[in-house]
Coordinates of C-alpha atoms in Angstrom, one line a residue:
Chain Q
M1 CA 36.5 21.1 -29.5
G2 CA 38.9 23.7 -28.1
T3 CA 39.2 22.0 -24.8
L4 CA 40.6 18.9 -26.4
T5 CA 44.0 20.3 -27.0
A6 CA 44.4 20.8 -23.3
S7 CA 43.3 17.3 -22.5
P8 CA 45.8 14.6 -21.6
R9 CA 44.4 12.5 -24.5
P10 CA 45.6 14.2 -27.7
A11 CA 43.0 14.1 -30.5
T12 CA 44.0 12.6 -33.8
G13 CA 42.9 15.9 -35.3
G14 CA 45.8 17.5 -33.5
G15 CA 48.2 16.1 -36.0
R16 CA 50.2 14.1 -33.6
K17 CA 50.2 10.7 -35.1
Q18 CA 51.3 8.1 -32.7
A19 CA 52.6 4.7 -33.4
L20 CA 49.9 2.1 -33.5
K21 CA 51.5 0.3 -30.6
S22 CA 51.3 3.2 -28.2
R23 CA 47.8 4.1 -29.4
L24 CA 46.8 0.6 -28.7
R25 CA 48.3 0.8 -25.2
R26 CA 46.4 4.0 -24.6
D27 CA 43.1 3.0 -26.1
W28 CA 42.7 -0.6 -25.2
P29 CA 40.1 0.1 -22.4
L30 CA 37.9 1.9 -24.9
L31 CA 38.4 -0.8 -27.5
A32 CA 37.4 -3.3 -24.9
F33 CA 34.3 -1.3 -24.1
G34 CA 33.2 -1.3 -27.7
L35 CA 33.9 -5.0 -28.2
P36 CA 30.6 -6.6 -27.0
G37 CA 28.6 -4.3 -29.1
L38 CA 30.8 -4.7 -32.1
L39 CA 30.6 -8.4 -31.7
L40 CA 26.8 -8.3 -31.8
L41 CA 26.9 -6.0 -34.8
V42 CA 29.1 -8.4 -36.7
L43 CA 27.2 -11.5 -35.6
F44 CA 23.7 -10.3 -36.2
Q45 CA 24.1 -7.7 -38.9
Y46 CA 27.2 -8.2 -41.0
I47 CA 27.6 -11.9 -41.2
P48 CA 23.9 -12.3 -42.1
L49 CA 24.4 -9.6 -44.6
L50 CA 27.1 -11.8 -46.2
G51 CA 24.8 -14.7 -45.7
N52 CA 22.7 -13.3 -48.5
V53 CA 25.0 -15.2 -50.8
I54 CA 22.7 -18.1 -50.5
A55 CA 20.4 -16.3 -52.9
F56 CA 22.9 -17.4 -55.5
K57 CA 23.3 -20.9 -54.0
D58 CA 21.4 -24.1 -53.7
Y59 CA 21.5 -24.0 -50.0
Q60 CA 21.5 -27.3 -48.3
P61 CA 21.3 -27.1 -44.5
Y62 CA 23.4 -30.2 -43.8
I63 CA 26.4 -29.2 -45.8
G64 CA 26.4 -25.5 -44.9
I65 CA 26.5 -22.3 -46.7
L66 CA 30.1 -22.5 -47.9
Q67 CA 29.8 -26.0 -49.4
S68 CA 26.5 -25.5 -51.1
P69 CA 26.8 -25.3 -54.9
W70 CA 26.5 -22.1 -56.7
V71 CA 23.5 -21.8 -59.0
G72 CA 23.8 -18.4 -60.5
L73 CA 20.6 -16.5 -60.7
S74 CA 18.2 -19.4 -60.9
N75 CA 16.8 -18.6 -57.4
F76 CA 15.7 -15.2 -58.9
S77 CA 13.6 -16.9 -61.5
V78 CA 10.5 -16.5 -59.4
V79 CA 11.1 -12.8 -59.5
F80 CA 11.9 -12.5 -63.2
N81 CA 9.5 -15.1 -64.5
G82 CA 6.7 -13.6 -62.4
D83 CA 5.8 -16.7 -60.4
P84 CA 2.1 -16.2 -59.5
A85 CA 2.6 -16.6 -55.7
F86 CA 5.4 -14.1 -55.8
L87 CA 3.4 -11.7 -58.0
N88 CA 0.4 -12.0 -55.6
A89 CA 2.6 -11.1 -52.7
L90 CA 4.2 -8.2 -54.6
V91 CA 0.8 -6.8 -55.6
N92 CA -0.6 -7.1 -52.1
T93 CA 2.4 -5.4 -50.7
L94 CA 2.1 -2.5 -53.1
E95 CA -1.6 -2.2 -52.6
I96 CA -1.2 -2.0 -48.9
F97 CA 1.6 0.5 -49.2
V98 CA -0.6 2.8 -51.4
I99 CA -3.6 2.5 -49.1
Q100 CA -1.5 3.2 -46.1
T101 CA 0.3 6.1 -47.7
I102 CA -3.0 7.7 -48.5
F103 CA -4.7 7.1 -45.2
V104 CA -2.1 6.5 -42.6
F105 CA 0.5 9.1 -43.6
P106 CA -1.6 12.2 -43.4
A107 CA -3.5 11.2 -40.3
P108 CA -0.8 12.3 -37.8
I109 CA -0.3 15.6 -39.7
C110 CA -4.0 16.4 -39.4
L111 CA -4.1 15.4 -35.8
A112 CA -1.0 17.5 -35.0
L113 CA -2.6 20.5 -36.7
L114 CA -5.7 20.1 -34.7
L115 CA -3.9 19.6 -31.4
N116 CA -1.7 22.5 -32.0
S117 CA -4.7 24.8 -32.4
L118 CA -6.0 23.9 -28.9
L119 CA -6.2 26.6 -26.4
S120 CA -5.6 24.7 -23.2
E121 CA -2.1 23.3 -22.6
R122 CA -3.5 20.9 -20.0
I123 CA -6.1 19.4 -22.4
K124 CA -3.4 19.1 -25.0
Q125 CA -1.1 17.2 -22.6
A126 CA -3.9 14.9 -21.5
V127 CA -5.0 14.1 -25.1
Q128 CA -1.4 13.4 -26.1
S129 CA -0.8 10.9 -23.3
V130 CA -3.9 9.0 -24.4
L131 CA -3.0 9.1 -28.1
Y132 CA 0.6 7.9 -27.5
L133 CA -0.4 4.9 -25.5
P134 CA -1.4 2.3 -28.1
H135 CA 2.1 2.5 -29.7
F136 CA 3.4 0.7 -26.6
L137 CA 1.1 -2.2 -26.9
S138 CA 2.3 -5.2 -28.9
W139 CA 0.8 -6.2 -32.2
V140 CA -0.5 -9.4 -30.6
V141 CA -2.4 -7.3 -28.0
V142 CA -3.8 -5.0 -30.7
V143 CA -4.9 -7.8 -32.9
A144 CA -6.5 -9.6 -30.0
M145 CA -8.4 -6.5 -29.0
F146 CA -9.7 -5.9 -32.5
Q147 CA -10.8 -9.5 -32.6
S148 CA -12.7 -9.2 -29.4
I149 CA -14.6 -6.2 -30.8
L150 CA -15.0 -7.0 -34.5
G151 CA -14.5 -10.8 -34.6
G152 CA -17.1 -13.4 -35.3
A153 CA -18.0 -13.8 -31.6
G154 CA -17.0 -10.2 -30.8
L155 CA -18.9 -7.3 -29.5
L156 CA -20.2 -5.9 -32.8
N157 CA -21.5 -9.2 -34.0
N158 CA -23.2 -10.1 -30.8
W159 CA -24.9 -6.8 -30.9
M160 CA -25.9 -7.3 -34.5
R161 CA -27.3 -10.7 -33.6
S162 CA -29.2 -9.3 -30.7
Q163 CA -30.8 -6.8 -33.1
G164 CA -31.8 -9.6 -35.3
E165 CA -29.3 -8.7 -38.1
H166 CA -26.8 -11.0 -39.8
P167 CA -23.4 -10.9 -38.2
L168 CA -20.7 -9.1 -40.3
N169 CA -17.6 -11.0 -41.2
I170 CA -14.9 -8.4 -40.8
I171 CA -11.9 -10.3 -39.5
G172 CA -12.2 -13.2 -42.0
N173 CA -13.2 -11.2 -45.1
P174 CA -10.4 -11.2 -47.7
E175 CA -11.8 -8.1 -49.4
L176 CA -11.7 -6.1 -46.1
F177 CA -8.3 -7.3 -45.0
K178 CA -6.3 -4.4 -46.3
W179 CA -8.7 -1.9 -44.7
L180 CA -8.7 -3.8 -41.5
I181 CA -4.9 -3.7 -41.1
T182 CA -4.8 -0.1 -42.2
S183 CA -7.3 0.9 -39.5
Q184 CA -5.2 -1.1 -37.0
V185 CA -2.1 0.9 -38.0
I186 CA -4.0 4.1 -37.7
W187 CA -5.3 3.1 -34.2
K188 CA -1.9 2.1 -33.0
D189 CA 0.5 4.6 -34.4
T190 CA -1.2 7.8 -35.4
G191 CA -0.7 9.4 -32.0
W192 CA 2.9 8.4 -31.9
A193 CA 3.7 9.6 -35.4
M194 CA 2.3 12.9 -34.4
I195 CA 5.2 13.7 -32.1
L196 CA 7.6 14.8 -34.8
F197 CA 5.0 17.0 -36.5
L198 CA 4.1 18.6 -33.2
A199 CA 7.8 19.3 -32.7
A200 CA 8.0 20.9 -36.1
L201 CA 4.9 22.9 -35.5
S202 CA 6.2 24.3 -32.2
A203 CA 9.4 25.4 -34.0
I204 CA 7.4 27.8 -36.3
N205 CA 7.9 31.5 -35.4
I206 CA 4.7 32.9 -33.8
S207 CA 5.4 36.4 -35.2
L208 CA 4.7 35.0 -38.7
Y209 CA 1.1 34.4 -37.6
E210 CA 0.8 37.8 -36.0
A211 CA 2.0 39.4 -39.2
A212 CA -0.4 37.4 -41.2
A213 CA -3.3 38.2 -38.9
V214 CA -2.5 41.9 -39.2
D215 CA -2.6 41.5 -42.9
G216 CA -6.1 40.0 -42.5
A217 CA -5.3 36.3 -43.3
S218 CA -8.0 33.9 -42.2
R219 CA -7.1 30.9 -40.1
L220 CA -7.2 28.6 -43.1
R221 CA -4.9 30.9 -45.1
Q222 CA -2.6 31.0 -42.1
I223 CA -2.4 27.2 -42.2
W224 CA -1.9 27.2 -45.9
H225 CA 0.8 29.9 -46.1
I226 CA 2.6 29.5 -42.8
T227 CA 1.9 26.2 -41.0
L228 CA 2.2 23.8 -43.9
P229 CA 5.4 25.4 -45.4
G230 CA 6.8 25.3 -41.9
I231 CA 6.5 21.5 -41.6
K232 CA 7.2 20.8 -45.2
G233 CA 10.8 19.6 -44.5
V234 CA 9.7 17.0 -41.9
V235 CA 6.9 15.8 -44.1
I236 CA 9.2 15.3 -47.0
L237 CA 11.8 13.6 -44.8
L238 CA 9.2 11.1 -43.5
L239 CA 7.9 10.5 -47.0
I240 CA 11.3 9.5 -48.2
L241 CA 11.9 7.2 -45.2
R242 CA 8.5 5.7 -45.9
L243 CA 9.5 5.0 -49.5
G244 CA 12.4 2.9 -48.1
S245 CA 10.0 0.6 -46.4
V246 CA 7.6 0.4 -49.4
L247 CA 8.2 -3.3 -49.6
S248 CA 8.0 -4.0 -45.9
V249 CA 4.5 -3.6 -44.7
G250 CA 3.9 -4.8 -41.1
F251 CA 5.2 -8.4 -40.9
E252 CA 4.0 -9.1 -37.4
Q253 CA 0.6 -7.6 -37.8
I254 CA -0.1 -9.5 -41.0
V255 CA 1.3 -12.9 -39.9
L256 CA -0.9 -12.7 -36.9
Q257 CA -4.0 -12.4 -39.0
Q258 CA -3.3 -14.5 -42.0
G259 CA -5.3 -17.5 -40.7
P260 CA -8.9 -16.4 -41.3
V261 CA -8.4 -14.5 -44.6
G262 CA -6.1 -16.9 -46.4
I263 CA -2.9 -16.4 -48.3
N264 CA -4.3 -14.8 -51.4
A265 CA -5.5 -11.7 -49.7
S266 CA -2.9 -11.4 -47.1
Q267 CA 0.5 -12.6 -48.4
V268 CA 3.0 -9.8 -48.6
L269 CA 6.7 -10.1 -49.5
D270 CA 7.9 -10.4 -45.9
T271 CA 5.4 -13.2 -45.1
Y272 CA 6.2 -14.8 -48.5
V273 CA 9.9 -15.0 -47.4
Y274 CA 8.9 -16.3 -44.0
T275 CA 6.5 -19.0 -45.3
N276 CA 8.7 -20.2 -48.2
G277 CA 12.0 -20.0 -46.3
V278 CA 11.6 -20.7 -42.7
L279 CA 8.5 -22.8 -42.9
D280 CA 8.9 -24.6 -46.3
G281 CA 12.7 -24.7 -46.5
A282 CA 13.0 -23.0 -50.0
W283 CA 16.0 -21.1 -48.6
G284 CA 17.5 -19.9 -51.8
V285 CA 14.3 -18.5 -53.3
A286 CA 13.2 -16.8 -50.1
T287 CA 16.6 -15.2 -49.7
A288 CA 16.5 -14.0 -53.3
V289 CA 13.2 -12.3 -52.8
G290 CA 14.3 -10.8 -49.5
L291 CA 17.5 -9.5 -51.2
V292 CA 15.6 -7.9 -54.1
K293 CA 13.3 -6.3 -51.5
G294 CA 16.1 -4.9 -49.4
V295 CA 18.1 -3.6 -52.4
L296 CA 15.0 -2.0 -53.9
G297 CA 14.3 -0.3 -50.6
V298 CA 17.7 1.2 -50.4
V299 CA 17.7 2.3 -54.0
L300 CA 14.3 4.0 -53.5
V301 CA 15.5 5.9 -50.5
L302 CA 18.7 7.1 -52.2
G303 CA 16.7 8.0 -55.3
A304 CA 14.0 9.8 -53.4
N305 CA 16.6 11.7 -51.5
K306 CA 18.2 12.8 -54.8
V307 CA 14.8 14.0 -56.0
A308 CA 14.3 15.9 -52.8
H309 CA 17.7 17.6 -53.4
L310 CA 16.7 18.5 -56.9
F311 CA 13.7 20.3 -55.5
G312 CA 15.9 22.2 -53.0
E313 CA 14.9 20.2 -49.9
R314 CA 17.3 18.8 -47.3
G315 CA 16.1 15.2 -47.5
V316 CA 17.4 12.6 -45.1
Y317 CA 21.1 13.6 -45.4
E318 CA 23.1 16.2 -47.2
G319 CA 25.2 15.6 -50.3
Chain W
M1 CA -6.4 28.3 -8.6
A2 CA -9.8 28.3 -10.3
S3 CA -10.1 32.1 -10.3
N4 CA -6.6 32.3 -11.7
R5 CA -7.6 30.3 -14.7
V6 CA -10.7 32.4 -15.2
V7 CA -8.5 35.5 -15.3
T8 CA -6.1 34.1 -17.8
R9 CA -9.0 33.0 -20.0
A10 CA -10.5 36.4 -19.8
A11 CA -7.2 37.9 -20.7
G12 CA -6.9 35.5 -23.6
R13 CA -10.3 36.6 -24.8
R14 CA -9.4 40.2 -24.6
D15 CA -6.3 39.9 -26.6
L16 CA -8.2 37.8 -29.2
S17 CA -10.5 40.8 -29.7
R18 CA -7.5 43.0 -30.4
P19 CA -5.4 41.1 -32.9
G20 CA -1.8 41.9 -33.1
S21 CA -1.6 43.7 -29.7
S22 CA -0.5 41.2 -27.1
G23 CA -0.6 37.8 -28.7
R24 CA 2.9 37.1 -27.9
K25 CA 2.2 37.2 -24.2
R26 CA -0.1 34.2 -24.5
R27 CA 1.9 31.2 -23.5
S28 CA -0.4 28.5 -24.6
G29 CA -2.9 28.6 -27.4
P30 CA -3.1 28.6 -31.1
P31 CA -0.3 30.1 -33.1
G32 CA -2.8 32.4 -34.8
L33 CA -4.6 35.4 -33.6
T34 CA -8.1 34.9 -35.2
P35 CA -10.1 33.2 -32.5
P36 CA -11.8 29.9 -33.3
G37 CA -15.5 30.3 -33.3
P38 CA -17.7 28.3 -30.8
T39 CA -18.7 25.8 -33.4
A40 CA -15.0 25.2 -34.3
R41 CA -14.1 24.7 -30.7
A42 CA -17.0 22.4 -30.0
S43 CA -16.3 20.3 -33.0
K44 CA -12.6 20.0 -32.1
G45 CA -13.6 19.0 -28.6
V46 CA -16.0 16.3 -29.9
F47 CA -13.5 15.0 -32.4
L48 CA -10.7 14.7 -29.9
F49 CA -13.1 13.1 -27.3
V50 CA -14.0 10.5 -29.9
C51 CA -10.3 9.8 -30.7
C52 CA -9.5 9.3 -27.0
S53 CA -12.6 7.1 -26.4
V54 CA -11.7 4.9 -29.3
I55 CA -8.4 4.2 -27.5
I56 CA -9.6 4.2 -23.9
I57 CA -12.9 2.2 -24.2
P58 CA -11.4 -1.0 -25.6
L59 CA -8.7 -1.0 -22.9
I60 CA -11.3 -0.5 -20.1
S61 CA -13.6 -3.1 -21.5
V62 CA -10.7 -5.6 -21.8
I63 CA -10.0 -5.1 -18.1
A64 CA -13.7 -5.1 -17.2
T65 CA -14.5 -8.2 -19.1
S66 CA -11.6 -10.1 -17.4
L67 CA -13.2 -9.2 -14.0
A68 CA -16.8 -9.9 -15.0
D69 CA -18.9 -12.9 -14.1
E70 CA -20.6 -15.2 -16.6
K71 CA -24.1 -13.9 -16.1
Q72 CA -23.0 -10.4 -17.0
I73 CA -20.9 -11.5 -20.0
N74 CA -23.8 -13.5 -21.4
A75 CA -26.2 -10.7 -20.9
S76 CA -24.0 -8.1 -22.5
G77 CA -22.9 -10.2 -25.5
G78 CA -19.4 -11.0 -24.4
F79 CA -18.2 -7.5 -23.7
V80 CA -18.5 -5.6 -20.5
L81 CA -17.8 -2.0 -19.8
W82 CA -18.1 -2.1 -16.1
P83 CA -18.1 -5.4 -14.0
S84 CA -21.2 -5.4 -11.8
H85 CA -19.9 -8.2 -9.6
P86 CA -16.2 -8.1 -10.1
T87 CA -14.4 -11.4 -9.5
L88 CA -10.8 -12.5 -9.8
Q89 CA -11.8 -16.0 -10.7
A90 CA -10.5 -15.7 -14.3
Y91 CA -7.1 -14.7 -12.9
T92 CA -6.9 -17.5 -10.4
T93 CA -7.8 -20.0 -13.0
V94 CA -5.2 -18.6 -15.5
F95 CA -2.5 -18.5 -12.9
E96 CA -3.1 -22.1 -12.0
N97 CA -2.3 -22.9 -15.6
P98 CA 1.4 -23.6 -15.9
V99 CA 1.6 -22.4 -19.5
V100 CA 0.5 -18.9 -18.9
L101 CA 2.4 -18.6 -15.6
H102 CA 5.6 -19.9 -17.1
S103 CA 5.4 -17.8 -20.2
A104 CA 4.9 -14.7 -18.1
F105 CA 7.9 -15.6 -16.1
V106 CA 9.9 -16.1 -19.2
S107 CA 8.9 -12.7 -20.6
I108 CA 9.7 -11.0 -17.3
C109 CA 13.2 -12.6 -17.2
I110 CA 13.9 -11.9 -20.9
T111 CA 12.9 -8.3 -20.4
L112 CA 15.0 -7.7 -17.3
V113 CA 18.1 -9.5 -18.5
G114 CA 17.7 -8.2 -22.1
T115 CA 17.3 -4.6 -21.0
T116 CA 20.3 -4.7 -18.7
L117 CA 22.6 -6.3 -21.2
S118 CA 21.3 -4.1 -24.0
L119 CA 21.9 -1.0 -22.0
A120 CA 25.4 -2.2 -21.1
C121 CA 26.5 -3.0 -24.7
T122 CA 24.9 0.1 -26.1
S123 CA 26.3 2.6 -23.6
L124 CA 29.8 1.0 -23.7
L125 CA 30.0 1.1 -27.4
A126 CA 28.5 4.6 -27.6
Y127 CA 31.0 5.8 -25.0
S128 CA 34.0 4.4 -26.8
L129 CA 32.7 6.0 -30.0
S130 CA 32.3 9.4 -28.2
R131 CA 35.9 9.7 -27.0
P132 CA 37.9 11.8 -29.4
G133 CA 40.7 10.1 -31.3
T134 CA 40.1 6.5 -30.2
L135 CA 41.8 4.0 -32.4
A136 CA 39.5 2.8 -35.2
H137 CA 36.5 4.8 -34.0
K138 CA 35.7 6.1 -37.4
P139 CA 35.2 2.8 -39.2
V140 CA 33.2 1.4 -36.2
L141 CA 30.9 4.4 -36.3
L142 CA 30.5 3.9 -40.0
M143 CA 29.6 0.3 -39.3
V144 CA 26.9 1.3 -36.9
L145 CA 25.5 3.9 -39.3
F146 CA 25.5 1.4 -42.1
T147 CA 23.1 -0.9 -40.2
L148 CA 20.5 1.9 -40.2
L149 CA 20.3 1.7 -44.0
F150 CA 20.6 -2.0 -44.6
S151 CA 19.1 -4.9 -42.7
P152 CA 20.2 -8.4 -43.5
G153 CA 16.8 -10.0 -44.2
I154 CA 14.8 -12.7 -42.4
I155 CA 16.4 -15.8 -43.9
P156 CA 20.1 -15.0 -43.4
S157 CA 19.3 -13.8 -39.8
Y158 CA 17.5 -17.0 -39.1
L159 CA 20.3 -19.2 -40.5
M160 CA 22.8 -17.3 -38.5
V161 CA 20.9 -18.0 -35.3
K162 CA 20.6 -21.6 -36.3
E163 CA 24.3 -21.9 -37.1
L164 CA 25.1 -20.5 -33.7
G165 CA 23.0 -23.2 -32.2
L166 CA 20.7 -20.7 -30.6
L167 CA 17.4 -22.0 -32.0
N168 CA 15.0 -22.8 -29.1
S169 CA 17.3 -21.1 -26.7
Y170 CA 16.5 -18.0 -24.7
W171 CA 19.6 -16.4 -26.1
A172 CA 17.8 -16.3 -29.4
L173 CA 15.3 -13.9 -27.8
L174 CA 18.0 -11.8 -26.2
L175 CA 21.0 -11.4 -28.5
P176 CA 19.7 -10.6 -32.0
V177 CA 17.8 -7.5 -30.9
M178 CA 20.2 -6.5 -28.2
L179 CA 22.1 -3.8 -30.1
D180 CA 20.2 -1.2 -32.1
G181 CA 22.4 1.1 -34.1
F182 CA 19.9 3.9 -33.7
N183 CA 20.2 3.8 -29.9
V184 CA 24.0 3.8 -30.1
I185 CA 23.8 7.0 -32.2
V186 CA 21.4 8.6 -29.7
M187 CA 23.6 7.8 -26.7
R188 CA 26.8 8.9 -28.5
A189 CA 25.2 12.2 -29.2
F190 CA 24.3 12.6 -25.6
F191 CA 27.8 11.6 -24.4
L192 CA 29.3 14.1 -26.8
E193 CA 27.3 16.9 -25.2
L194 CA 28.6 16.2 -21.7
P195 CA 31.1 18.8 -20.5
Q196 CA 34.4 17.2 -21.5
E197 CA 36.2 19.2 -18.9
I198 CA 34.8 16.9 -16.2
L199 CA 36.0 13.8 -17.9
D200 CA 39.4 15.4 -18.4
A201 CA 39.5 16.4 -14.7
A202 CA 38.7 12.8 -13.7
R203 CA 41.5 11.6 -15.9
V204 CA 44.0 14.0 -14.4
D205 CA 42.9 12.8 -11.0
G206 CA 44.0 9.3 -12.1
A207 CA 40.7 7.7 -12.9
G208 CA 40.8 5.0 -15.5
E209 CA 38.4 4.8 -18.4
L210 CA 36.2 2.3 -16.6
Q211 CA 36.1 4.5 -13.5
T212 CA 35.4 7.6 -15.5
F213 CA 32.6 5.8 -17.3
W214 CA 31.0 4.3 -14.2
R215 CA 31.4 7.1 -11.7
I216 CA 31.0 10.2 -13.9
V217 CA 29.5 9.5 -17.4
L218 CA 26.7 7.1 -16.3
P219 CA 25.4 9.2 -13.4
L220 CA 25.3 12.2 -15.7
S221 CA 23.4 10.3 -18.4
K222 CA 20.4 9.1 -16.5
P223 CA 17.9 10.7 -18.9
V224 CA 19.2 9.0 -22.0
L225 CA 19.7 5.7 -20.1
A226 CA 16.1 5.9 -19.0
V227 CA 14.8 6.5 -22.5
V228 CA 16.8 3.8 -24.2
G229 CA 16.3 1.4 -21.4
L230 CA 12.6 1.8 -21.3
F231 CA 12.2 1.5 -25.1
S232 CA 14.4 -1.6 -25.0
A233 CA 12.3 -3.0 -22.1
V234 CA 9.0 -2.4 -24.0
G235 CA 10.7 -4.0 -27.1
Y236 CA 11.6 -7.1 -25.2
W237 CA 8.3 -7.4 -23.5
N238 CA 6.3 -7.0 -26.7
N239 CA 8.7 -9.1 -28.9
F240 CA 6.7 -11.6 -31.0
F241 CA 8.8 -11.7 -34.1
T242 CA 12.0 -13.3 -32.9
A243 CA 10.1 -15.6 -30.7
L244 CA 8.0 -16.7 -33.6
L245 CA 11.1 -17.3 -35.7
Y246 CA 13.4 -18.9 -33.3
I247 CA 11.4 -20.6 -30.6
S248 CA 9.3 -23.6 -31.6
D249 CA 9.6 -25.4 -28.3
T250 CA 6.3 -24.5 -26.6
T251 CA 7.7 -24.9 -23.1
K252 CA 10.0 -21.9 -23.8
W253 CA 7.4 -19.6 -25.2
P254 CA 7.2 -16.0 -24.0
L255 CA 3.9 -14.4 -23.2
Q256 CA 3.3 -12.9 -26.6
L257 CA 3.3 -16.3 -28.3
V258 CA 0.9 -17.7 -25.7
L259 CA -1.3 -14.7 -26.3
N260 CA -1.3 -15.4 -30.0
T261 CA -2.2 -19.1 -29.5
Y262 CA -4.9 -18.8 -26.9
V263 CA -6.4 -15.4 -27.5
V264 CA -5.8 -14.5 -31.2
K265 CA -6.2 -18.0 -32.5
Q266 CA -8.6 -18.9 -29.7
N267 CA -7.3 -22.3 -29.0
S268 CA -8.6 -23.4 -25.6
L269 CA -6.3 -23.7 -22.7
N270 CA -6.1 -26.8 -20.6
L271 CA -7.5 -25.4 -17.4
K272 CA -7.9 -26.8 -14.0
F273 CA -11.3 -25.8 -12.6
I274 CA -12.1 -25.7 -8.9
P275 CA -14.7 -28.4 -8.2
G276 CA -18.0 -27.1 -7.1
H277 CA -17.5 -23.7 -8.9
A278 CA -18.7 -22.9 -12.3
P279 CA -15.7 -22.3 -14.6
P280 CA -15.1 -18.7 -15.6
P281 CA -16.4 -17.9 -19.0
P282 CA -13.9 -18.2 -21.9
E283 CA -14.1 -14.5 -22.7
S284 CA -13.0 -13.4 -19.2
I285 CA -10.1 -16.0 -19.3
Q286 CA -8.9 -14.6 -22.7
M287 CA -9.2 -11.1 -21.5
A288 CA -7.3 -12.0 -18.3
I289 CA -4.4 -13.2 -20.3
L290 CA -4.6 -10.0 -22.4
V291 CA -4.5 -7.9 -19.2
I292 CA -1.4 -9.8 -18.0
A293 CA 0.3 -8.7 -21.2
I294 CA -0.9 -5.1 -20.9
V295 CA -0.5 -4.3 -17.2
P296 CA 3.3 -3.9 -17.2
I297 CA 3.0 -1.5 -20.1
L298 CA 0.3 0.5 -18.3
V299 CA 2.4 0.5 -15.1
A300 CA 5.5 1.6 -16.9
Y301 CA 3.7 4.1 -19.2
P302 CA 3.7 7.1 -16.8
F303 CA 7.5 6.7 -16.4
I304 CA 8.1 6.3 -20.1
Q305 CA 6.0 9.2 -20.9
R306 CA 8.1 11.6 -18.8
H307 CA 11.1 10.8 -21.0
F308 CA 10.1 9.6 -24.4
K309 CA 9.3 12.8 -26.1
K310 CA 12.8 14.0 -25.4
G311 CA 14.3 10.7 -26.5
V312 CA 12.5 10.6 -29.7
L313 CA 13.4 14.2 -30.6
V314 CA 17.0 13.8 -29.7
G315 CA 17.1 10.7 -31.9
S316 CA 15.4 12.4 -34.8
V317 CA 17.6 15.4 -34.7
K318 CA 21.0 13.7 -34.2
G319 CA 20.3 10.6 -36.1

């Protein structure tokens, strides 16, 4: 920052307040630079954020948002009265979140620990490049690939038939749906999620391990007493962030696969909003559900961050 | 080269037998000094091999099936690991179909135009936020940060696009996802780390903001531009969500929607077959469409890979 005082552009921090007009004359190119981005931000983030008012309105497309009559909280009645379709979506969402937190969240940590313990740097690099790859494929591609292997006419079932067994119904089985999408998430994103943990692992001081080894600690004890505490901060940070998306579980992935399993097993809050709002035109109700979802997510992140502070962790942000 | 490796391995083994002596000299390897036993090493190897195969084999078989002929597909149950008589018949058939060809063209254009505009908006906004003391840079920065915490929700975003008259227009695929607050923060962090003296020198020499940005800042920022640009390109290429929401006109579909309809949902394409030839089997046609969607990713992957680790880590530290 020291160089700034010598610069021909005085910083505001320097205490030289200029008149608005002269600052405008000086800064207009920079303001113009920011304008397109700012415009996009306003159009596609801030105005839609305000557009959430239709949760409190009986929105009628032909008279517009402003003219539509206010209806108070009646759109929220599906939420408060526990409308069965809404409850179904809520329960599915929470179930998927729990399953995925138990199975998807620890997977990259284990994989990072394993990879970190490899001797050869070259093998490590090669394995990483393979494991990162699926993250860059679209959900449509991933779902199509799963279908070609596990689907009714896919590899597995053709093999079963050739063995004289009954084909397995994996793609269209409502009971297996949550496990199916969980395994897809693991396949697609475990490698990618590993990056952060690998970075955290490489930041651990090697001399700690040396000291522990001199003291006769076994590998497992070294992991327990040095490695895991070393990555605790990152793990907690990611858990908090995860909590923020507790009510948003993979919209694209689920929409793509709702057909064969039916709404009951596969409807989550995001798809509920989509089907009721965009497809069926129940704008007010869908927005109300979306709003509750968004607000809850923010509250959960802020709350979890507070809890992390109470336990002496840094959390997502300070303060 | 080979003998060199043997030497290092021998040296590694030697220092493993004397824990605590020269562990620090080992550049690669486990952050622990107790050597893994042969069983541990073998099981690690097997496990990682399985992980990589689970990712590689489906990809190979998708490509192989798209190249295989009917006889082989029927013999193997619809799934081929290596085409015995490779043929491009599936591709010629698919490319004669206007739906696939056009959607691929749409996706390519959207990706090119979107990535260019997105990079322009993001870097300009980030640059204007990185200059010290610019008028109103603090509230604008707050506005960008705020979007990381809140998202407006599906319905209000949809209605905004509708009110702007963008439904069924290619702009609906471009604009809503053009500016990502996270990328702005990443780029701003990068710009802030550039040596400010150079920028000041340029200004003393009489360069305007635009000239400074174009001739000095951008050439120095190639790494971050590559990361953000490539991620943005992958995002545009893979985008299914906004297309599903905003594009109902089938003649304007991007590739991912076509993929969903004809591969995931397995609707059959209207195909023109060459008279006198047996039509290619449906499996290879589906896999050919899938390959068309994957190939650009596979081609870009080595380039992405060089940069993305850095990009992700910069983002996670500064954001």
